[in-house]
Amino acid sequence: MILIDQDGYATNLFRGKGNPEELTIPSNAGRKQKFYFAIEWDQVREIRILGKVMQP
């Protein structure tokens, strides 16, 4: 999972802060997970999860 900022640069998950080392999401998941990045939310252009692009 990475974030792409408004200038097109990638930001990886912030080390520590409770970010999981590994993540598996079953199809019937009912659990929420928070992720932390070293970037302000208003600077995010897109989120990429396993190559899929999601807009914030």
Coordinates of N, CA, C and O in Angstrom, one line a residue:
M1 N 0.8 -1.2 0.0 CA 0.0 0.0 0.0 C 0.9 1.2 0.0 O 1.8 1.3 0.8
I2 N 0.6 2.1 -0.9 CA 1.4 3.4 -1.0 C 0.4 4.5 -1.3 O -0.7 4.3 -1.8
L3 N 0.8 5.7 -0.9 CA 0.1 6.9 -1.3 C 0.9 7.7 -2.3 O 2.1 7.7 -2.3
I4 N 0.2 8.3 -3.3 CA 0.8 9.2 -4.2 C 0.4 10.6 -3.9 O -0.8 10.9 -3.8
D5 N 1.4 11.5 -3.8 CA 1.1 12.9 -3.4 C 0.7 13.7 -4.6 O 0.8 13.2 -5.7
Q6 N 0.4 14.9 -4.4 CA -0.1 15.8 -5.5 C 1.0 16.0 -6.5 O 0.7 16.4 -7.7
D7 N 2.3 15.9 -6.2 CA 3.4 16.0 -7.1 C 3.8 14.7 -7.8 O 4.8 14.7 -8.5
G8 N 3.1 13.6 -7.4 CA 3.4 12.3 -8.1 C 4.4 11.5 -7.4 O 4.8 10.5 -7.9
Y9 N 4.8 11.8 -6.2 CA 5.8 11.0 -5.4 C 5.1 10.0 -4.5 O 4.0 10.3 -3.9
A10 N 5.7 8.8 -4.4 CA 5.1 7.8 -3.6 C 5.6 7.9 -2.1 O 6.7 8.3 -1.9
T11 N 4.6 7.6 -1.2 CA 5.0 7.5 0.2 C 4.5 6.2 0.8 O 3.4 5.8 0.6
N12 N 5.5 5.4 1.3 CA 5.2 4.1 1.9 C 4.5 4.3 3.3 O 4.5 5.4 3.9
L13 N 4.0 3.2 3.8 CA 3.5 3.2 5.2 C 4.6 3.6 6.2 O 5.7 3.3 6.0
F14 N 4.1 4.4 7.2 CA 5.0 4.9 8.2 C 5.4 3.7 9.1 O 4.6 2.9 9.5
R15 N 6.7 3.5 9.3 CA 7.2 2.4 10.2 C 6.8 2.6 11.6 O 6.9 3.7 12.1
G16 N 6.2 1.6 12.2 CA 5.8 1.8 13.6 C 4.3 2.3 13.6 O 3.6 2.1 12.7
K17 N 4.0 3.0 14.7 CA 2.6 3.6 14.8 C 1.5 2.6 14.7 O 0.4 3.0 14.4
G18 N 1.7 1.3 14.8 CA 0.7 0.3 14.7 C 0.3 -0.2 13.3 O -0.6 -0.9 13.2
N19 N 1.1 0.2 12.3 CA 0.9 -0.3 11.0 C 1.2 -1.8 11.0 O 2.2 -2.2 11.5
P20 N 0.3 -2.6 10.4 CA 0.6 -4.1 10.4 C 1.7 -4.4 9.4 O 2.0 -3.8 8.4
E21 N 2.5 -5.5 9.8 CA 3.6 -6.0 8.9 C 3.0 -6.7 7.7 O 3.5 -6.6 6.6
E22 N 1.9 -7.3 7.9 CA 1.2 -8.1 6.9 C -0.3 -8.0 7.1 O -0.8 -7.9 8.2
L23 N -1.0 -8.0 6.0 CA -2.5 -7.8 6.1 C -3.2 -8.7 5.1 O -2.9 -8.7 3.9
T24 N -4.2 -9.5 5.6 CA -5.0 -10.3 4.8 C -6.5 -9.9 5.2 O -6.8 -9.9 6.3
I25 N -7.3 -9.6 4.1 CA -8.6 -9.2 4.4 C -9.6 -10.2 3.8 O -9.7 -10.3 2.6
P26 N -10.3 -10.9 4.6 CA -11.2 -11.9 4.1 C -12.4 -11.2 3.5 O -12.7 -10.1 3.8
S27 N -13.1 -11.9 2.6 CA -14.2 -11.3 1.8 C -15.4 -10.8 2.8 O -16.1 -9.9 2.5
N28 N -15.5 -11.5 3.9 CA -16.6 -11.2 4.8 C -16.1 -10.4 6.0 O -16.7 -10.5 7.1
A29 N -15.0 -9.6 5.9 CA -14.4 -8.9 7.0 C -15.3 -7.8 7.6 O -16.1 -7.2 6.9
G30 N -15.3 -7.7 8.9 CA -16.0 -6.7 9.6 C -15.1 -5.9 10.4 O -15.6 -5.2 11.3
R31 N -13.8 -5.9 10.2 CA -12.8 -5.2 11.0 C -12.3 -4.0 10.3 O -12.0 -4.1 9.1
K32 N -12.1 -3.0 11.0 CA -11.4 -1.8 10.4 C -10.0 -1.7 10.8 O -9.6 -2.1 11.9
Q33 N -9.2 -1.2 9.9 CA -7.7 -1.1 10.2 C -7.3 0.3 9.9 O -7.6 0.8 8.8
K34 N -6.6 1.0 10.7 CA -6.0 2.3 10.4 C -4.6 2.1 9.9 O -3.9 1.2 10.3
F35 N -4.2 3.0 9.0 CA -2.9 3.0 8.4 C -2.3 4.4 8.6 O -3.0 5.4 8.5
Y36 N -1.0 4.4 8.8 CA -0.3 5.7 9.1 C 0.7 6.0 8.0 O 1.5 5.1 7.7
F37 N 0.7 7.2 7.5 CA 1.7 7.6 6.5 C 2.3 8.9 6.9 O 1.7 9.7 7.7
A38 N 3.5 9.2 6.5 CA 4.2 10.4 6.9 C 3.9 11.5 5.8 O 4.7 12.0 5.1
I39 N 2.6 11.8 5.7 CA 2.1 12.8 4.7 C 0.7 13.3 5.2 O 0.0 12.5 5.8
E40 N 0.5 14.5 5.0 CA -0.8 15.1 5.3 C -1.9 14.7 4.3 O -1.6 14.6 3.1
W41 N -3.1 14.4 4.8 CA -4.2 13.8 4.0 C -4.5 14.8 2.8 O -4.8 14.3 1.7
D42 N -4.4 16.1 3.0 CA -4.8 17.0 1.9 C -3.7 17.0 0.8 O -4.0 17.5 -0.3
Q43 N -2.6 16.3 1.0 CA -1.6 16.2 -0.1 C -1.7 14.9 -0.9 O -1.0 14.7 -1.8
V44 N -2.6 14.0 -0.5 CA -2.8 12.7 -1.2 C -3.6 12.9 -2.5 O -4.6 13.5 -2.5
R45 N -3.0 12.3 -3.5 CA -3.7 12.3 -4.8 C -4.4 11.0 -5.0 O -5.5 10.9 -5.5
E46 N -3.8 9.9 -4.7 CA -4.4 8.6 -4.8 C -3.7 7.6 -3.9 O -2.6 7.8 -3.3
I47 N -4.4 6.5 -3.7 CA -4.0 5.4 -2.8 C -3.8 4.2 -3.7 O -4.7 3.9 -4.5
R48 N -2.7 3.4 -3.6 CA -2.6 2.2 -4.4 C -2.4 1.0 -3.4 O -1.6 1.0 -2.6
I49 N -3.3 0.1 -3.6 CA -3.3 -1.2 -2.9 C -3.2 -2.3 -3.9 O -4.1 -2.5 -4.7
L50 N -2.1 -3.0 -3.8 CA -1.8 -4.2 -4.7 C -2.0 -3.8 -6.1 O -2.6 -4.5 -6.9
G51 N -1.6 -2.6 -6.5 CA -1.7 -2.1 -7.9 C -3.0 -1.5 -8.3 O -3.1 -1.0 -9.3
K52 N -4.0 -1.6 -7.4 CA -5.3 -1.0 -7.7 C -5.3 0.5 -7.2 O -4.8 0.8 -6.1
V53 N -5.8 1.4 -8.0 CA -5.8 2.8 -7.6 C -7.2 3.2 -7.0 O -8.2 2.8 -7.6
M54 N -7.1 3.9 -5.9 CA -8.3 4.4 -5.3 C -8.1 5.9 -5.0 O -7.1 6.3 -4.6
Q55 N -9.1 6.7 -5.3 CA -9.1 8.1 -5.0 C -9.5 8.4 -3.6 O -10.5 7.8 -3.1
P56 N -8.8 9.4 -2.9 CA -9.2 9.7 -1.5 C -10.5 10.4 -1.4 O -11.0 10.9 -2.4

